[in-house]
PDB file of C-alpha atoms and ligand atoms in Angstrom:
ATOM      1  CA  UNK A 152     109.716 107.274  64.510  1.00  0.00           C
ATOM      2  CA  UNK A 153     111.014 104.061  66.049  1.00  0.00           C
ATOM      3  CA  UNK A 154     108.245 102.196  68.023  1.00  0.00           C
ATOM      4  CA  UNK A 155     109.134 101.861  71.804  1.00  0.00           C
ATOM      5  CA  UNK A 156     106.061  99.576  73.562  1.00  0.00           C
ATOM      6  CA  UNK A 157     104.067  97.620  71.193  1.00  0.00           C
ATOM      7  CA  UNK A 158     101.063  96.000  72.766  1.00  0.00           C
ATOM      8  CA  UNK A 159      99.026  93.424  70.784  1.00  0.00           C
ATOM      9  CA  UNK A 160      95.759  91.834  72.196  1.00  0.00           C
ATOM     10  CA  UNK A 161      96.955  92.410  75.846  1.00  0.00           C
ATOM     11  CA  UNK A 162      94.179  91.350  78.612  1.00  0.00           C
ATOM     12  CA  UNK A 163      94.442  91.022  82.620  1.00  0.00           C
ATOM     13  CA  UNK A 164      91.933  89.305  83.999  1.00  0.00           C
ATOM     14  CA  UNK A 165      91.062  88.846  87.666  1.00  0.00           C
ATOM     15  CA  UNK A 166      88.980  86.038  89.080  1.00  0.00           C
ATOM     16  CA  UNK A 167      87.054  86.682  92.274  1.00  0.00           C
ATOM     17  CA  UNK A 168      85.086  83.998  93.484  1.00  0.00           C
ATOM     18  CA  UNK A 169      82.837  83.277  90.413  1.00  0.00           C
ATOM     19  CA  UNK A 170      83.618  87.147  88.422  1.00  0.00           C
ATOM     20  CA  UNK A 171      86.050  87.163  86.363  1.00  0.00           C
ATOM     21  CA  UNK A 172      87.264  91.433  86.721  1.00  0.00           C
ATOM     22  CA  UNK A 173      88.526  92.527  82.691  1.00  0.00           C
ATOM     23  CA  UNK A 174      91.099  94.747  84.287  1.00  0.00           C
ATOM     24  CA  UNK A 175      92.497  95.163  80.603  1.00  0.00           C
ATOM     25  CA  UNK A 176      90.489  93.897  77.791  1.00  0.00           C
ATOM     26  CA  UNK A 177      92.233  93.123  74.539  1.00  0.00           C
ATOM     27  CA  UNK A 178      94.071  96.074  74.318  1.00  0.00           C
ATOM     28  CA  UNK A 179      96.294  96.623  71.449  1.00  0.00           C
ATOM     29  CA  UNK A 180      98.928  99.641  71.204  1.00  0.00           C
ATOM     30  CA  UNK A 181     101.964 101.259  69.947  1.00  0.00           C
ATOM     31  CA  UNK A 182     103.894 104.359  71.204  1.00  0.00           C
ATOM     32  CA  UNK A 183     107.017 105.715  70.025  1.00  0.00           C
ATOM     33  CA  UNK A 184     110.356 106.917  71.130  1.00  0.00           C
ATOM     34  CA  UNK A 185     109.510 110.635  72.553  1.00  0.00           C
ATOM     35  CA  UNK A 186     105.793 110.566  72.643  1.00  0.00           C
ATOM     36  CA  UNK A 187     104.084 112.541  75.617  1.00  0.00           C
ATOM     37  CA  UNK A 188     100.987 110.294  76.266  1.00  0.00           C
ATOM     38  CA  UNK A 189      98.509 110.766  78.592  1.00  0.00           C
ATOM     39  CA  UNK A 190      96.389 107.828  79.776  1.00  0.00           C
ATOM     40  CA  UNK A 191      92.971 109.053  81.004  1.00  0.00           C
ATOM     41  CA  UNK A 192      89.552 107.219  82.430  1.00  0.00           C
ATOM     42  CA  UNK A 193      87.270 107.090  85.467  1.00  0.00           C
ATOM     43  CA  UNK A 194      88.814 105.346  88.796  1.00  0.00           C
ATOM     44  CA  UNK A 195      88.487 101.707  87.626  1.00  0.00           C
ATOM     45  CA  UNK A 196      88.844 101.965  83.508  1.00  0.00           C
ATOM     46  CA  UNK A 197      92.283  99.998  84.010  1.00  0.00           C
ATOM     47  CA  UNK A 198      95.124 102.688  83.456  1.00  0.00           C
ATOM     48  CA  UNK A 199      97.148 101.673  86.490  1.00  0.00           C
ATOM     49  CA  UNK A 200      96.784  97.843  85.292  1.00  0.00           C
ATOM     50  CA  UNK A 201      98.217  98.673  82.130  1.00  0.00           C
ATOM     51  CA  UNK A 202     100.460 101.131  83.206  1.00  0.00           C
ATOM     52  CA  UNK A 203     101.644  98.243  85.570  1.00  0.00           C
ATOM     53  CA  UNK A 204     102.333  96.013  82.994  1.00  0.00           C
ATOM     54  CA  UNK A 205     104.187  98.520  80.561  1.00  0.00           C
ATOM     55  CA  UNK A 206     106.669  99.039  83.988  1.00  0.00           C
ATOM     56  CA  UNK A 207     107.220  95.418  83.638  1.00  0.00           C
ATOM     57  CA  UNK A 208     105.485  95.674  87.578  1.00  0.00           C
ATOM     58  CA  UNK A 209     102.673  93.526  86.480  1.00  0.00           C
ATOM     59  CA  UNK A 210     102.001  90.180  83.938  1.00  0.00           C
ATOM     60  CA  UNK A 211      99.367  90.481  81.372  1.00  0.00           C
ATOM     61  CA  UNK A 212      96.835  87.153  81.387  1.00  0.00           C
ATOM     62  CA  UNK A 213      96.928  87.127  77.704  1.00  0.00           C
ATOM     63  CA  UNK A 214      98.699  89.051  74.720  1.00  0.00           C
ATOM     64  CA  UNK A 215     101.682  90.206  74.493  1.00  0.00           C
ATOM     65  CA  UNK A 216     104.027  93.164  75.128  1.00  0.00           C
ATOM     66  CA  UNK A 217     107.249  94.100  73.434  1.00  0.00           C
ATOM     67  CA  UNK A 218     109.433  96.998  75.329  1.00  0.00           C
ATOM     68  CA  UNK A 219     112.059  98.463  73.242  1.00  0.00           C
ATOM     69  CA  UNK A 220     111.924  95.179  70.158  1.00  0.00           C
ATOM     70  CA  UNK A 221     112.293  92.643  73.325  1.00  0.00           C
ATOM     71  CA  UNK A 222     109.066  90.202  73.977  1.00  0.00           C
ATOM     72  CA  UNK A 223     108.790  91.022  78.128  1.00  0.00           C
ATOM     73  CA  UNK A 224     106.179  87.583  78.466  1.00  0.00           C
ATOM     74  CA  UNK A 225     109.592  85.916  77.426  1.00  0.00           C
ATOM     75  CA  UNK A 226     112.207  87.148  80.395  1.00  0.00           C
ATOM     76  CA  UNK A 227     113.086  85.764  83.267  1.00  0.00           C
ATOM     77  CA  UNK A 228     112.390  87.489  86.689  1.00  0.00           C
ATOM     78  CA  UNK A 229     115.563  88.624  86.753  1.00  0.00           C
ATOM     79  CA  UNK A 230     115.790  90.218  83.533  1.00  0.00           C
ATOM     80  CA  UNK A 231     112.625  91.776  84.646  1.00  0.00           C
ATOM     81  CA  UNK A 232     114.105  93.398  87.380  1.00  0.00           C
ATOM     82  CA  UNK A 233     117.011  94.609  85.478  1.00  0.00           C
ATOM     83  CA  UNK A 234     114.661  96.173  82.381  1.00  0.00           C
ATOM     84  CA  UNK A 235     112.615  97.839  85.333  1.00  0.00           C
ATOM     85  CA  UNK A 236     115.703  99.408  86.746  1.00  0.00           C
ATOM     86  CA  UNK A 237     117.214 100.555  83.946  1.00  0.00           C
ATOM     87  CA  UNK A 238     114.224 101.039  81.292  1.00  0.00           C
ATOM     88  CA  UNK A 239     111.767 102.095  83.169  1.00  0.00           C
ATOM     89  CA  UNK A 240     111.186 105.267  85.760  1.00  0.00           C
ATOM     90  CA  UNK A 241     108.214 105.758  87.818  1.00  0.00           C
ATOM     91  CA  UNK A 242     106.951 108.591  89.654  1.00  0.00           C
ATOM     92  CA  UNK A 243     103.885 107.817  91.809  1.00  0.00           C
ATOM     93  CA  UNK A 244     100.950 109.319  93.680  1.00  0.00           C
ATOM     94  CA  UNK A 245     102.558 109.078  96.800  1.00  0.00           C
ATOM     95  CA  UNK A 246     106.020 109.850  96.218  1.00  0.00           C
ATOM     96  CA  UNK A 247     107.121 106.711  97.784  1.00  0.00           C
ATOM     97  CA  UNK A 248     110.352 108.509  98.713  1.00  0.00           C
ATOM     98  CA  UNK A 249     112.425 106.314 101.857  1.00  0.00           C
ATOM     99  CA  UNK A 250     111.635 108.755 104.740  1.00  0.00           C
ATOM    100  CA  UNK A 251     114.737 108.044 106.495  1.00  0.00           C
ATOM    101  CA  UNK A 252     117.303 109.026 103.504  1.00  0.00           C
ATOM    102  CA  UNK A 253     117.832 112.198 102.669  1.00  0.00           C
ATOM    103  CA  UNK A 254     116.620 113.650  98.866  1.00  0.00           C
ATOM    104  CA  UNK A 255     120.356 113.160  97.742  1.00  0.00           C
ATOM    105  CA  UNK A 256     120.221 109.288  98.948  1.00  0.00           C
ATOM    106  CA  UNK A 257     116.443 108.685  97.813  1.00  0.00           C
ATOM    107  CA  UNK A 258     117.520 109.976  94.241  1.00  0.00           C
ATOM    108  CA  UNK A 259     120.777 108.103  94.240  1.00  0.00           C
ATOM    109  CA  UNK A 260     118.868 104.361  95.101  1.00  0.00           C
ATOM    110  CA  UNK A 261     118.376 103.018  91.519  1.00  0.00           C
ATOM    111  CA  UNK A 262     122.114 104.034  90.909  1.00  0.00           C
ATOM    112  CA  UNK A 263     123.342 101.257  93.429  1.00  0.00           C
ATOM    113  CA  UNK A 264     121.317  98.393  91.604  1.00  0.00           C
ATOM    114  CA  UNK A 265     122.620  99.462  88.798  1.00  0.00           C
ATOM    115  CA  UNK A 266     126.266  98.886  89.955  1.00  0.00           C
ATOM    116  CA  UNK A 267     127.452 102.569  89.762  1.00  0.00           C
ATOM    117  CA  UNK A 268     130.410 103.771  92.309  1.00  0.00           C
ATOM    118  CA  UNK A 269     129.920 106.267  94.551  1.00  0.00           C
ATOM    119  CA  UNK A 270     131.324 108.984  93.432  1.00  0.00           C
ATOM    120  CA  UNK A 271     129.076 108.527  90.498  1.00  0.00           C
ATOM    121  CA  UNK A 272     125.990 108.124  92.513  1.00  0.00           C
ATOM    122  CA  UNK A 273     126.616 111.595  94.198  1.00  0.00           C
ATOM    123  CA  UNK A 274     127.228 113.294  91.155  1.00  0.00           C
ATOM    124  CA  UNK A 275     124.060 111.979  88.808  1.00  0.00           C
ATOM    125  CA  UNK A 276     121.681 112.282  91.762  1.00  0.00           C
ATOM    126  CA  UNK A 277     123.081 115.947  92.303  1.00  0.00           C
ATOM    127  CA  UNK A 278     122.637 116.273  88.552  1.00  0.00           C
ATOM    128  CA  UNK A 279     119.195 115.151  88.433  1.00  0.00           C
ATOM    129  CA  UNK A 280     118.141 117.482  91.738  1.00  0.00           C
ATOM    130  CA  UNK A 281     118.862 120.170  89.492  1.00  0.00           C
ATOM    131  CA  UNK A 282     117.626 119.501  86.574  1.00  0.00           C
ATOM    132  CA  UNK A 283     114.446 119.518  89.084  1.00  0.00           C
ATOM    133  CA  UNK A 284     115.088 122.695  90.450  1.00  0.00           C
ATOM    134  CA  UNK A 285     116.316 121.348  94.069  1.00  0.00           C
ATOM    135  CA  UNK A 286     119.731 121.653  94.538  1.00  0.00           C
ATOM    136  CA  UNK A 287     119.159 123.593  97.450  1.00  0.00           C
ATOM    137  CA  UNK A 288     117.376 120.528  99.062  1.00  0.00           C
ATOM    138  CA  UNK A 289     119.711 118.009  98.475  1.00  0.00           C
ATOM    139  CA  UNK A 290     119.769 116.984 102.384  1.00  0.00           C
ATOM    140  CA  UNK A 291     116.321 117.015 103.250  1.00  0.00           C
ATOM    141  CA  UNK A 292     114.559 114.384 104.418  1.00  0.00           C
ATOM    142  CA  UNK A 293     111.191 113.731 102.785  1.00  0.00           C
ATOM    143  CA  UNK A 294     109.326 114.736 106.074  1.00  0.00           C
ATOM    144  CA  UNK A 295     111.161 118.496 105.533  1.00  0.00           C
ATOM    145  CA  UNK A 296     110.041 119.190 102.196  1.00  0.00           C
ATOM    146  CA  UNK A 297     106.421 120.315 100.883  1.00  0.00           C
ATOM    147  CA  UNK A 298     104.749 118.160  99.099  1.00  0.00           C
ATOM    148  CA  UNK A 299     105.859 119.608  95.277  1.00  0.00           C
ATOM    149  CA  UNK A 300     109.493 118.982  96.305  1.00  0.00           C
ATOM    150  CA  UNK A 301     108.528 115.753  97.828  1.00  0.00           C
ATOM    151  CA  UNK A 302     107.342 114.795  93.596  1.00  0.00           C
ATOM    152  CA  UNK A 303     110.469 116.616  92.227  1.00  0.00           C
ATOM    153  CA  UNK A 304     112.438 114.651  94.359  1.00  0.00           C
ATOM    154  CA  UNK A 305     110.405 111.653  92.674  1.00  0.00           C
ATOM    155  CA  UNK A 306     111.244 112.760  90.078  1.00  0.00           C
ATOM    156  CA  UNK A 307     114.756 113.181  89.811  1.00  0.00           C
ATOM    157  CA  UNK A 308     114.720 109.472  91.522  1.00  0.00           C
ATOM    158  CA  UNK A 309     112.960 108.645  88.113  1.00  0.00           C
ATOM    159  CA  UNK A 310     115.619 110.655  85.766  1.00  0.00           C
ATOM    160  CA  UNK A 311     118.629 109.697  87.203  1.00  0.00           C
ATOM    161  CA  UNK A 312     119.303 106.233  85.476  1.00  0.00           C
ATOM    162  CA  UNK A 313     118.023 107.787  82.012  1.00  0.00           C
ATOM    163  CA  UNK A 314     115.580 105.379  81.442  1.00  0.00           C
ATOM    164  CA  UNK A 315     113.513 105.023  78.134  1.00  0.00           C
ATOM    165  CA  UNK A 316     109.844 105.615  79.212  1.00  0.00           C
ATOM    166  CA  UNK A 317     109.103 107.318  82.592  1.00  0.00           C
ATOM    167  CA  UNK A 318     105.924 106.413  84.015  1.00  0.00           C
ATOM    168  CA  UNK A 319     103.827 108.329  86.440  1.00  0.00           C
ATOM    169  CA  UNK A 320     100.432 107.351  88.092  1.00  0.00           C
ATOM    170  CA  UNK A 321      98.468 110.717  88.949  1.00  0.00           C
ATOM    171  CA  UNK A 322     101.639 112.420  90.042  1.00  0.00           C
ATOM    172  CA  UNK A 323      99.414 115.125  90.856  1.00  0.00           C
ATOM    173  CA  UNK A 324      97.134 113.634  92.286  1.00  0.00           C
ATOM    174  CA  UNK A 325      98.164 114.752  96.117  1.00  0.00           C
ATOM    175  CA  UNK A 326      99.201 118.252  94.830  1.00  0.00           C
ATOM    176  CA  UNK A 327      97.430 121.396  94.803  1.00  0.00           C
ATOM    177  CA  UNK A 328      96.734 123.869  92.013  1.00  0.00           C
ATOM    178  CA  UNK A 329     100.069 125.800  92.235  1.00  0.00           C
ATOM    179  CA  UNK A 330     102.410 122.574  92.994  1.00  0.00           C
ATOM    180  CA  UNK A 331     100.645 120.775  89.999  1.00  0.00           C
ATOM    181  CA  UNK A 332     101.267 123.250  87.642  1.00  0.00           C
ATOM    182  CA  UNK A 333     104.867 123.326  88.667  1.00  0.00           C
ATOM    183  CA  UNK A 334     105.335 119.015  88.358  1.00  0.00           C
ATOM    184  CA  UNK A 335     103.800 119.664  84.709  1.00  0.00           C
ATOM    185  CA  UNK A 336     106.177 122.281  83.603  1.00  0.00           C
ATOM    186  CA  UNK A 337     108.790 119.818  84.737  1.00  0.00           C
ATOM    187  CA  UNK A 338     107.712 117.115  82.570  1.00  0.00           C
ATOM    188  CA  UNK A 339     107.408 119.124  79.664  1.00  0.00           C
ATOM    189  CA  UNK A 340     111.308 120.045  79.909  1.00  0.00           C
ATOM    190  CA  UNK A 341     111.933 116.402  80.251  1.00  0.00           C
ATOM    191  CA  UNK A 342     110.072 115.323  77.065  1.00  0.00           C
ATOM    192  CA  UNK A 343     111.819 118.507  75.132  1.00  0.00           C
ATOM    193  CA  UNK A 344     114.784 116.727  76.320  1.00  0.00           C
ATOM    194  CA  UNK A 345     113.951 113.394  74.326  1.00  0.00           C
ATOM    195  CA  UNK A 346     112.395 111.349  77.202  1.00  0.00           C
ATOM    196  CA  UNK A 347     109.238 109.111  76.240  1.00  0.00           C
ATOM    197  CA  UNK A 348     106.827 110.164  78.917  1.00  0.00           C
ATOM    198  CA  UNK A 349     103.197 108.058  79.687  1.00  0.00           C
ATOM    199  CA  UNK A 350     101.531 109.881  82.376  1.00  0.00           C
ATOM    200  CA  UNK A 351      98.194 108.517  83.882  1.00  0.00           C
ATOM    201  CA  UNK A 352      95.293 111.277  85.428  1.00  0.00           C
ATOM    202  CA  UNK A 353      91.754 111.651  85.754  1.00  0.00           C
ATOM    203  CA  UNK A 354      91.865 115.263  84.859  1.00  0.00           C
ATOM    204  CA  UNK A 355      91.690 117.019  81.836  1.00  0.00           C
ATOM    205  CA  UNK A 356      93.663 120.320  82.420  1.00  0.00           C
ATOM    206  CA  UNK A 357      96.537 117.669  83.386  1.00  0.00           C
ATOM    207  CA  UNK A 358      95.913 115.110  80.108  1.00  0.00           C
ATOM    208  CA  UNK A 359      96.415 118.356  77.693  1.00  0.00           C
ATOM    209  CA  UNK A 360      99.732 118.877  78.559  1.00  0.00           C
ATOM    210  CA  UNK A 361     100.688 115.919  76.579  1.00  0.00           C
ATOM    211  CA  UNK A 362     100.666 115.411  72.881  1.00  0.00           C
ATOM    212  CA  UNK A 363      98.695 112.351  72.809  1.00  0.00           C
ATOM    213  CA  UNK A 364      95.593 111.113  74.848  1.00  0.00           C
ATOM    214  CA  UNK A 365      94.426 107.910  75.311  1.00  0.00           C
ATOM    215  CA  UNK A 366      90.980 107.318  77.120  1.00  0.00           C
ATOM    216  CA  UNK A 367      90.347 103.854  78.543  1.00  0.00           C
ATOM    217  CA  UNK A 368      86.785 102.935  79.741  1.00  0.00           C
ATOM    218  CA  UNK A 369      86.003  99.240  81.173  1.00  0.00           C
ATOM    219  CA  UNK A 370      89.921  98.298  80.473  1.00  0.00           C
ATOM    220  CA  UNK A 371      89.309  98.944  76.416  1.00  0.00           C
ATOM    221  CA  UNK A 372      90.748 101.716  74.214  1.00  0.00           C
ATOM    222  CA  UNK A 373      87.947 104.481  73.932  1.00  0.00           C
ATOM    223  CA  UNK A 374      89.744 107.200  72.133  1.00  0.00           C
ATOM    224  CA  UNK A 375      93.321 107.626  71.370  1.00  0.00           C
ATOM    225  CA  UNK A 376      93.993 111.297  70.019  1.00  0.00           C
ATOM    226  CA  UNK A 377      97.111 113.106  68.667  1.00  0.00           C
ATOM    227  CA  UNK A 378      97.696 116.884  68.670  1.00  0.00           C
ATOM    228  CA  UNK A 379      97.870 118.870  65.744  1.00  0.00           C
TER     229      UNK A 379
HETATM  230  P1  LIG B 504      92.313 102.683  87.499  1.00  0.00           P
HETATM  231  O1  LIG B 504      93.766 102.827  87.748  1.00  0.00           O
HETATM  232  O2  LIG B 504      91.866 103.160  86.161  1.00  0.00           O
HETATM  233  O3  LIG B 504      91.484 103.289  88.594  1.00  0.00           O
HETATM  234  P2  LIG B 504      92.815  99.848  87.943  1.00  0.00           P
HETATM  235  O4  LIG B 504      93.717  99.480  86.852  1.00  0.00           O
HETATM  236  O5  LIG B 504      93.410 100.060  89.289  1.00  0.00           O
HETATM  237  O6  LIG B 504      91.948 101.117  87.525  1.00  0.00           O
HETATM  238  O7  LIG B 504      91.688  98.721  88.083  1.00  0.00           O
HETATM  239  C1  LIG B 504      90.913  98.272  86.991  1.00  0.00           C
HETATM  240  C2  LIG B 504      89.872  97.243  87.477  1.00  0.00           C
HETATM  241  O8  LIG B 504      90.533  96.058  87.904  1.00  0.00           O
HETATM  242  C3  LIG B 504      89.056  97.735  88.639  1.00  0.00           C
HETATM  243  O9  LIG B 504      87.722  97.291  88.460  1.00  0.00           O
HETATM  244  C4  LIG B 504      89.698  97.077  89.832  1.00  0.00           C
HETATM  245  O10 LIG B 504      88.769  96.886  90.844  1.00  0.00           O
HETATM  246  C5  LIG B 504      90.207  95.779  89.242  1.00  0.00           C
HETATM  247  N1  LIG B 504      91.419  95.291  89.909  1.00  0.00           N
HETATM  248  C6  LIG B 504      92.624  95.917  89.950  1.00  0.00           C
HETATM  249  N2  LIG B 504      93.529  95.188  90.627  1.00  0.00           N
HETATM  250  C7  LIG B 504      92.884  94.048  91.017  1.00  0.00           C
HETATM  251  C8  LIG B 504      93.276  92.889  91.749  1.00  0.00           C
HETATM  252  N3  LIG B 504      94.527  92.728  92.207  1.00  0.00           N
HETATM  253  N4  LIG B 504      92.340  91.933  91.960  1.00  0.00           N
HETATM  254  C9  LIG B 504      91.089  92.084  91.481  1.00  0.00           C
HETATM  255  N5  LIG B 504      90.654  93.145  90.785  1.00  0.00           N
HETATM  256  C10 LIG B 504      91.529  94.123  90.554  1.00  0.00           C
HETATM  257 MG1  LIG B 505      94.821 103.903  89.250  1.00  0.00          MG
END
């Protein structure tokens, strides 16, 4: 298996007044090419930190953190920016969808950063709404979809640039029961396809849906288990 993020002694430290906060503590990790991992631990273990910094978001204070064989510590900002767009897709909490554009025009953003031409935008976003199961919401506006399609349409915003990892922080996490169950049936069609996936959550039911789980505790490794 080829090794896509390899993490050696990575730490993020915050200092607040006279604490210093061990956001991550001398964490050191690999994951390959079309893992499912899950990244578990109570609010405040670190998993958003270190999810941060694997979506090239966030700067470790120490260590360092190679993405696909390149050292990240040594890019530029702009390089960055590009290996965020094009490496990396997130899916978050929130949705963070633009409420004004439509789910079409929300899907197709990372598409115009990454220099595609119209025609092509339409087409991959429209691609990517169905591969999420809403190609019959393609003009909605966030604020006229439920909450589930709000994610898919996340989602698909994540997909559309086929990016090697896609990240999501407690996608479920403003879903209920029924919508939930739907999101994680999504992302298990996406890893079948090949996609690496690294999903954070608090909650168990949601962690076993992925081959491997990682529990973090005080921003150190506690456990890191593979399926049978
Ligand atoms: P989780 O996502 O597991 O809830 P976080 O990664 O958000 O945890 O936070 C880990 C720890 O780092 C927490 O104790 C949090 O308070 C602290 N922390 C996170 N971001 C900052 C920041 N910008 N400044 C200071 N402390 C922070
Ligand atoms: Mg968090």
């Amino acid at each position: 298996m080829s090794c896509l993020i390899k993490i050696d002694n990575l730490s993020k430290h915050y200092l607040l007044s006279k604490n210093t906060v061990k956001a991550v503590d001398n964490i050191s990790l690999k994951i390959n090419k079309k893992e499912y991992v899950a990244l578990m631990g109570t609010s405040g273990s670190g998993k958003s930190t270190l999810m941060n910094i694997i979506g090239c978001l966030d700067t470790p204070s120490k260590g360092s953190y190679y993405l696909n064989n390149k050292n990240v510590g040594e890019l530029s900002d702009n390089m960055l920016a590009e290996i965020r767009n094009l490496e990396v897709g997130f899916v978050f909490q929130t949705f963070n969808l633009l409420p004004r554009m439509n789910a079409l025009d929300n899907v197709a953003l990372p598409l115009i950063y990454a220099g595609y031409a119209k025609d092509d935008r339409i087409k991959l976003a429209k691609k990517a709404l169905k591969e999420v199961g809403l190609s019959d919401r393609v003009y909605h506006k966030p604020n006229e979809l439920s909450g589930g399609q709000r994610q898919r349409v996340a989602i698909a915003r994540a997909l559309v640039n086929n990016p090697s990892i896609i990240l999501a922080d407690e996608p479920t996490g403003n879903l209920d029961s029924q919508n939930s169950s739907e999101i994680m049936k999504i992302f298990k069609k996406i890893h079948q396809k090949g996609n690496t996936i690294i999903l954070v959550t608090h909650e168990t039911e949601i962690a076993k849906n992925a081959n491997r789980i990682i529990k973090l505790k005080d921003g150190q490794i506690l456990t890191d288990e593979k399926k049978q």
